[in-house]
mmCIF file of C-alpha atoms in Angstrom:
data_model
loop_
_atom_site.group_PDB
_atom_site.id
_atom_site.type_symbol
_atom_site.label_atom_id
_atom_site.label_comp_id
_atom_site.label_asym_id
_atom_site.label_seq_id
_atom_site.Cartn_x
_atom_site.Cartn_y
_atom_site.Cartn_z
ATOM 1 C CA GLN A 256 71.801 -27.785 40.509
ATOM 2 C CA LYS A 257 72.593 -30.741 38.275
ATOM 3 C CA GLU A 258 73.018 -30.079 34.587
ATOM 4 C CA VAL A 259 70.204 -32.442 33.632
ATOM 5 C CA GLU A 260 67.310 -33.372 35.883
ATOM 6 C CA GLN A 261 65.061 -36.319 35.183
ATOM 7 C CA ASP A 262 62.490 -37.907 37.459
ATOM 8 C CA PRO A 263 63.614 -41.519 37.975
ATOM 9 C CA GLY A 264 60.062 -42.788 38.484
ATOM 10 C CA PRO A 265 59.098 -45.570 38.448
ATOM 11 C CA LEU A 266 56.172 -44.686 36.233
ATOM 12 C CA SER A 267 53.464 -47.281 35.773
ATOM 13 C CA VAL A 268 50.692 -46.863 33.197
ATOM 14 C CA PRO A 269 48.026 -49.097 31.664
ATOM 15 C CA GLU A 270 48.417 -50.335 28.109
ATOM 16 C CA GLY A 271 47.163 -47.781 25.593
ATOM 17 C CA ALA A 272 47.878 -44.763 27.788
ATOM 18 C CA ILE A 273 49.773 -41.711 26.617
ATOM 19 C CA VAL A 274 53.091 -41.438 28.435
ATOM 20 C CA SER A 275 54.873 -38.158 29.046
ATOM 21 C CA LEU A 276 58.553 -38.196 30.026
ATOM 22 C CA ASN A 277 60.444 -35.007 30.790
ATOM 23 C CA CYS A 278 63.841 -33.538 31.498
ATOM 24 C CA THR A 279 64.970 -30.090 32.517
ATOM 25 C CA TYR A 280 68.434 -28.701 32.076
ATOM 26 C CA SER A 281 70.465 -25.705 33.101
ATOM 27 C CA ASN A 282 73.102 -25.325 30.381
ATOM 28 C CA SER A 283 71.848 -22.926 27.715
ATOM 29 C CA ALA A 284 74.634 -24.101 25.382
ATOM 30 C CA PHE A 285 72.927 -27.436 24.799
ATOM 31 C CA GLN A 286 71.675 -27.666 21.218
ATOM 32 C CA TYR A 287 71.354 -31.394 20.548
ATOM 33 C CA PHE A 288 68.736 -33.386 22.408
ATOM 34 C CA MET A 289 68.250 -37.114 22.390
ATOM 35 C CA TRP A 290 66.112 -39.759 23.961
ATOM 36 C CA TYR A 291 67.452 -43.247 24.493
ATOM 37 C CA ARG A 292 65.576 -46.361 25.527
ATOM 38 C CA GLN A 293 67.386 -48.941 27.620
ATOM 39 C CA TYR A 294 66.027 -52.374 28.312
ATOM 40 C CA SER A 295 67.329 -54.235 31.333
ATOM 41 C CA ARG A 296 70.910 -55.479 30.857
ATOM 42 C CA LYS A 297 71.168 -53.932 27.390
ATOM 43 C CA GLY A 298 72.907 -50.899 25.937
ATOM 44 C CA PRO A 299 70.862 -47.734 25.301
ATOM 45 C CA GLU A 300 69.120 -47.486 21.949
ATOM 46 C CA LEU A 301 68.698 -44.109 20.249
ATOM 47 C CA LEU A 302 64.996 -43.293 19.900
ATOM 48 C CA MET A 303 64.799 -39.649 18.957
ATOM 49 C CA TYR A 304 67.226 -36.911 18.038
ATOM 50 C CA THR A 305 66.294 -33.236 17.877
ATOM 51 C CA TYR A 306 68.376 -30.213 17.079
ATOM 52 C CA SER A 307 67.437 -26.964 18.851
ATOM 53 C CA SER A 308 63.796 -26.227 19.630
ATOM 54 C CA GLY A 309 60.753 -27.815 18.069
ATOM 55 C CA ASN A 310 58.884 -31.060 17.715
ATOM 56 C CA LYS A 311 59.784 -34.308 16.022
ATOM 57 C CA GLU A 312 57.483 -37.236 15.470
ATOM 58 C CA ASP A 313 58.343 -40.841 14.661
ATOM 59 C CA GLY A 314 55.504 -43.314 14.797
ATOM 60 C CA ARG A 315 54.100 -43.401 18.314
ATOM 61 C CA PHE A 316 56.910 -41.212 19.657
ATOM 62 C CA THR A 317 57.018 -37.413 19.733
ATOM 63 C CA ALA A 318 59.931 -35.415 21.063
ATOM 64 C CA GLN A 319 59.565 -31.773 22.052
ATOM 65 C CA VAL A 320 62.252 -29.273 22.910
ATOM 66 C CA ASP A 321 61.557 -25.905 24.500
ATOM 67 C CA LYS A 322 64.887 -24.143 24.800
ATOM 68 C CA SER A 323 63.347 -21.025 26.323
ATOM 69 C CA SER A 324 62.166 -23.097 29.276
ATOM 70 C CA LYS A 325 65.108 -25.532 29.136
ATOM 71 C CA TYR A 326 62.625 -28.380 29.046
ATOM 72 C CA ILE A 327 62.370 -31.430 26.816
ATOM 73 C CA SER A 328 59.689 -34.071 26.583
ATOM 74 C CA LEU A 329 59.073 -37.452 25.041
ATOM 75 C CA PHE A 330 55.505 -38.563 24.434
ATOM 76 C CA ILE A 331 54.560 -42.164 23.750
ATOM 77 C CA ARG A 332 51.101 -42.743 22.297
ATOM 78 C CA ASP A 333 49.189 -45.996 22.587
ATOM 79 C CA SER A 334 51.784 -47.372 24.971
ATOM 80 C CA GLN A 335 52.533 -51.077 24.806
ATOM 81 C CA PRO A 336 54.012 -53.518 27.336
ATOM 82 C CA SER A 337 57.061 -53.695 25.061
ATOM 83 C CA ASP A 338 57.660 -50.009 25.816
ATOM 84 C CA SER A 339 58.530 -50.969 29.394
ATOM 85 C CA ALA A 340 62.124 -49.822 29.796
ATOM 86 C CA THR A 341 64.237 -47.023 31.192
ATOM 87 C CA TYR A 342 64.189 -43.854 29.116
ATOM 88 C CA LEU A 343 67.210 -41.590 29.255
ATOM 89 C CA CYS A 344 67.333 -38.050 28.009
ATOM 90 C CA ALA A 345 70.686 -36.810 26.772
ATOM 91 C CA MET A 346 71.929 -33.512 25.465
ATOM 92 C CA SER A 347 75.072 -31.792 24.316
ATOM 93 C CA GLY A 348 76.510 -28.599 22.969
ATOM 94 C CA ASP A 349 80.171 -28.785 22.233
ATOM 95 C CA THR A 350 80.785 -31.315 24.992
ATOM 96 C CA PRO A 351 80.171 -35.048 25.338
ATOM 97 C CA LEU A 352 76.597 -36.088 25.979
ATOM 98 C CA VAL A 353 75.176 -35.352 29.403
ATOM 99 C CA PHE A 354 72.584 -37.886 30.488
ATOM 100 C CA GLY A 355 69.643 -37.697 32.791
ATOM 101 C CA LYS A 356 69.342 -40.461 35.382
ATOM 102 C CA GLY A 357 66.613 -42.180 33.389
ATOM 103 C CA THR A 358 62.927 -42.808 34.054
ATOM 104 C CA ARG A 359 61.767 -46.386 34.569
ATOM 105 C CA LEU A 360 58.511 -46.994 32.738
ATOM 106 C CA SER A 361 56.239 -49.987 33.150
ATOM 107 C CA VAL A 362 53.290 -50.455 30.813
ATOM 108 C CA ILE A 363 50.815 -52.867 32.313
ATOM 109 C CA ALA A 364 48.741 -55.095 30.005
ATOM 110 C CA GLY B 284 71.090 -47.280 11.551
ATOM 111 C CA ALA B 285 74.553 -47.313 13.027
ATOM 112 C CA VAL B 286 75.587 -50.570 14.672
ATOM 113 C CA VAL B 287 78.066 -50.930 17.484
ATOM 114 C CA SER B 288 79.122 -54.292 18.827
ATOM 115 C CA GLN B 289 80.843 -55.266 22.053
ATOM 116 C CA HIS B 290 82.673 -58.398 22.989
ATOM 117 C CA PRO B 291 82.410 -60.248 25.254
ATOM 118 C CA SER B 292 78.843 -59.706 26.406
ATOM 119 C CA ARG B 293 79.609 -61.231 29.770
ATOM 120 C CA VAL B 294 82.807 -62.127 31.570
ATOM 121 C CA ILE B 295 83.579 -63.637 34.938
ATOM 122 C CA CYS B 296 87.138 -63.446 36.177
ATOM 123 C CA LYS B 297 89.197 -63.915 39.299
ATOM 124 C CA SER B 298 90.408 -60.998 41.336
ATOM 125 C CA GLY B 299 93.802 -59.759 40.151
ATOM 126 C CA THR B 300 93.388 -60.728 36.517
ATOM 127 C CA SER B 301 93.009 -58.353 33.572
ATOM 128 C CA VAL B 302 90.018 -58.252 31.266
ATOM 129 C CA LYS B 303 89.837 -56.759 27.789
ATOM 130 C CA ILE B 304 86.578 -55.532 26.281
ATOM 131 C CA GLU B 305 86.303 -54.719 22.575
ATOM 132 C CA CYS B 306 84.012 -52.159 21.008
ATOM 133 C CA ARG B 307 83.514 -52.060 17.251
ATOM 134 C CA SER B 308 81.563 -49.754 14.967
ATOM 135 C CA LEU B 309 80.320 -52.068 12.228
ATOM 136 C CA ASP B 310 78.980 -49.767 9.549
ATOM 137 C CA PHE B 311 80.588 -46.389 10.117
ATOM 138 C CA GLN B 312 83.911 -44.894 11.076
ATOM 139 C CA ALA B 313 83.972 -43.808 14.686
ATOM 140 C CA THR B 314 86.252 -40.849 15.191
ATOM 141 C CA THR B 315 85.312 -40.762 18.842
ATOM 142 C CA MET B 316 84.427 -43.585 21.202
ATOM 143 C CA PHE B 317 83.201 -43.347 24.746
ATOM 144 C CA TRP B 318 83.341 -45.793 27.610
ATOM 145 C CA TYR B 319 80.670 -45.787 30.282
ATOM 146 C CA ARG B 320 80.076 -47.691 33.446
ATOM 147 C CA GLN B 321 76.632 -48.391 34.842
ATOM 148 C CA PHE B 322 75.723 -49.780 38.235
ATOM 149 C CA PRO B 323 72.324 -51.408 38.817
ATOM 150 C CA LYS B 324 69.459 -48.922 38.593
ATOM 151 C CA GLN B 325 71.909 -46.072 38.069
ATOM 152 C CA SER B 326 72.507 -43.859 35.072
ATOM 153 C CA LEU B 327 75.479 -44.048 32.761
ATOM 154 C CA MET B 328 78.754 -42.738 34.130
ATOM 155 C CA LEU B 329 81.223 -41.560 31.528
ATOM 156 C CA MET B 330 84.654 -43.013 32.196
ATOM 157 C CA ALA B 331 86.684 -41.783 29.253
ATOM 158 C CA THR B 332 86.599 -40.373 25.748
ATOM 159 C CA SER B 333 88.953 -41.595 23.076
ATOM 160 C CA ASN B 334 89.738 -40.244 19.646
ATOM 161 C CA GLU B 335 91.323 -42.470 17.052
ATOM 162 C CA GLY B 336 95.077 -42.330 17.296
ATOM 163 C CA SER B 337 95.123 -40.195 20.430
ATOM 164 C CA LYS B 338 95.380 -40.846 24.122
ATOM 165 C CA ALA B 339 92.091 -41.168 25.912
ATOM 166 C CA THR B 340 90.728 -38.387 28.084
ATOM 167 C CA TYR B 341 89.615 -39.717 31.439
ATOM 168 C CA GLU B 342 86.904 -38.311 33.640
ATOM 169 C CA GLN B 343 87.775 -37.159 37.121
ATOM 170 C CA GLY B 344 88.131 -40.050 39.524
ATOM 171 C CA VAL B 345 88.780 -42.674 36.841
ATOM 172 C CA GLU B 346 92.215 -44.280 37.146
ATOM 173 C CA LYS B 347 93.854 -44.266 33.749
ATOM 174 C CA ASP B 348 96.397 -46.891 34.782
ATOM 175 C CA LYS B 349 93.629 -49.243 35.827
ATOM 176 C CA PHE B 350 91.324 -48.698 32.865
ATOM 177 C CA LEU B 351 93.509 -48.796 29.775
ATOM 178 C CA ILE B 352 91.857 -47.554 26.610
ATOM 179 C CA ASN B 353 93.180 -48.035 23.112
ATOM 180 C CA HIS B 354 91.538 -46.589 20.007
ATOM 181 C CA ALA B 355 93.890 -47.827 17.349
ATOM 182 C CA SER B 356 91.529 -47.679 14.386
ATOM 183 C CA LEU B 357 88.368 -45.912 13.292
ATOM 184 C CA THR B 358 86.307 -49.004 14.011
ATOM 185 C CA LEU B 359 87.842 -50.474 17.153
ATOM 186 C CA SER B 360 88.409 -49.357 20.714
ATOM 187 C CA THR B 361 89.385 -51.563 23.624
ATOM 188 C CA LEU B 362 89.034 -51.158 27.361
ATOM 189 C CA THR B 363 91.305 -53.239 29.564
ATOM 190 C CA VAL B 364 90.480 -53.487 33.236
ATOM 191 C CA THR B 365 93.825 -54.284 34.849
ATOM 192 C CA SER B 366 94.166 -56.168 38.128
ATOM 193 C CA ALA B 367 90.415 -56.383 38.458
ATOM 194 C CA HIS B 368 88.822 -56.389 41.905
ATOM 195 C CA PRO B 369 85.263 -57.210 42.985
ATOM 196 C CA GLU B 370 84.398 -53.502 43.166
ATOM 197 C CA ASP B 371 85.111 -53.294 39.423
ATOM 198 C CA SER B 372 82.132 -55.550 38.794
ATOM 199 C CA SER B 373 79.731 -53.523 36.704
ATOM 200 C CA PHE B 374 78.096 -53.093 33.316
ATOM 201 C CA TYR B 375 80.507 -51.498 30.856
ATOM 202 C CA ILE B 376 79.053 -49.872 27.755
ATOM 203 C CA CYS B 377 80.822 -48.258 24.844
ATOM 204 C CA SER B 378 79.434 -45.804 22.357
ATOM 205 C CA ALA B 379 80.696 -44.488 19.056
ATOM 206 C CA GLN B 380 80.334 -41.216 17.242
ATOM 207 C CA GLY B 381 81.274 -40.493 13.659
ATOM 208 C CA SER B 382 82.703 -37.237 12.379
ATOM 209 C CA GLY B 383 79.998 -34.644 11.825
ATOM 210 C CA ARG B 384 77.558 -36.616 13.934
ATOM 211 C CA GLU B 385 76.181 -35.325 17.182
ATOM 212 C CA THR B 386 74.629 -38.567 18.326
ATOM 213 C CA GLN B 387 76.262 -41.523 19.951
ATOM 214 C CA TYR B 388 75.389 -45.106 19.167
ATOM 215 C CA PHE B 389 75.780 -47.579 21.958
ATOM 216 C CA GLY B 390 77.025 -51.107 22.086
ATOM 217 C CA PRO B 391 75.027 -53.807 23.882
ATOM 218 C CA GLY B 392 77.261 -53.669 26.952
ATOM 219 C CA THR B 393 79.564 -56.068 28.766
ATOM 220 C CA ARG B 394 78.716 -57.398 32.170
ATOM 221 C CA LEU B 395 81.845 -57.930 34.250
ATOM 222 C CA LEU B 396 81.826 -59.977 37.421
ATOM 223 C CA VAL B 397 85.028 -60.176 39.417
ATOM 224 C CA LEU B 398 85.110 -62.921 41.995
#
């Protein structure tokens, strides 16, 4: 079993839809959870950072961490075509970040 | 937010030549820098971790004599691809982490094409 599992998609949704992106993990030592957004041919951009379990909201983005289930989610409300990108989950404990493979999202106008 | 720059953004070179890529943290001191490689439609692959003033730690399967990493200051790390070959063509991305920070901030990446 890989340390971090993420469905690569592609995921295609209409503009305005609520998008749900998820990752599961196996290492119970992970405490720091991040979501990065990567546009084509660009470096990843940090979107959300969460420590331990709980929810965090920033504008249209909400990150959720459920450590008991080893499951993290990123929700995007009122999705826009500009949200079309690859979204990578990442997590760490006392080790370098471990990334998911990324989910390709397309928001269709 | 933290800003990390990379230079050059794109480089084309002949097989057998060496290429140096710079990574700079512009508004914070990066105690640790990471170098990644990314192939098309693939996730990031960590190549090496470097701490300022120390030798880099390379991931399994990464040739340290081919990918030379120098982290001479708290704001600059360099990756030199020596004797580049076409199979080294890829997207190279650095990231930086400050002391006490758990997050990494990424540079915009360098696209290397070896002919």
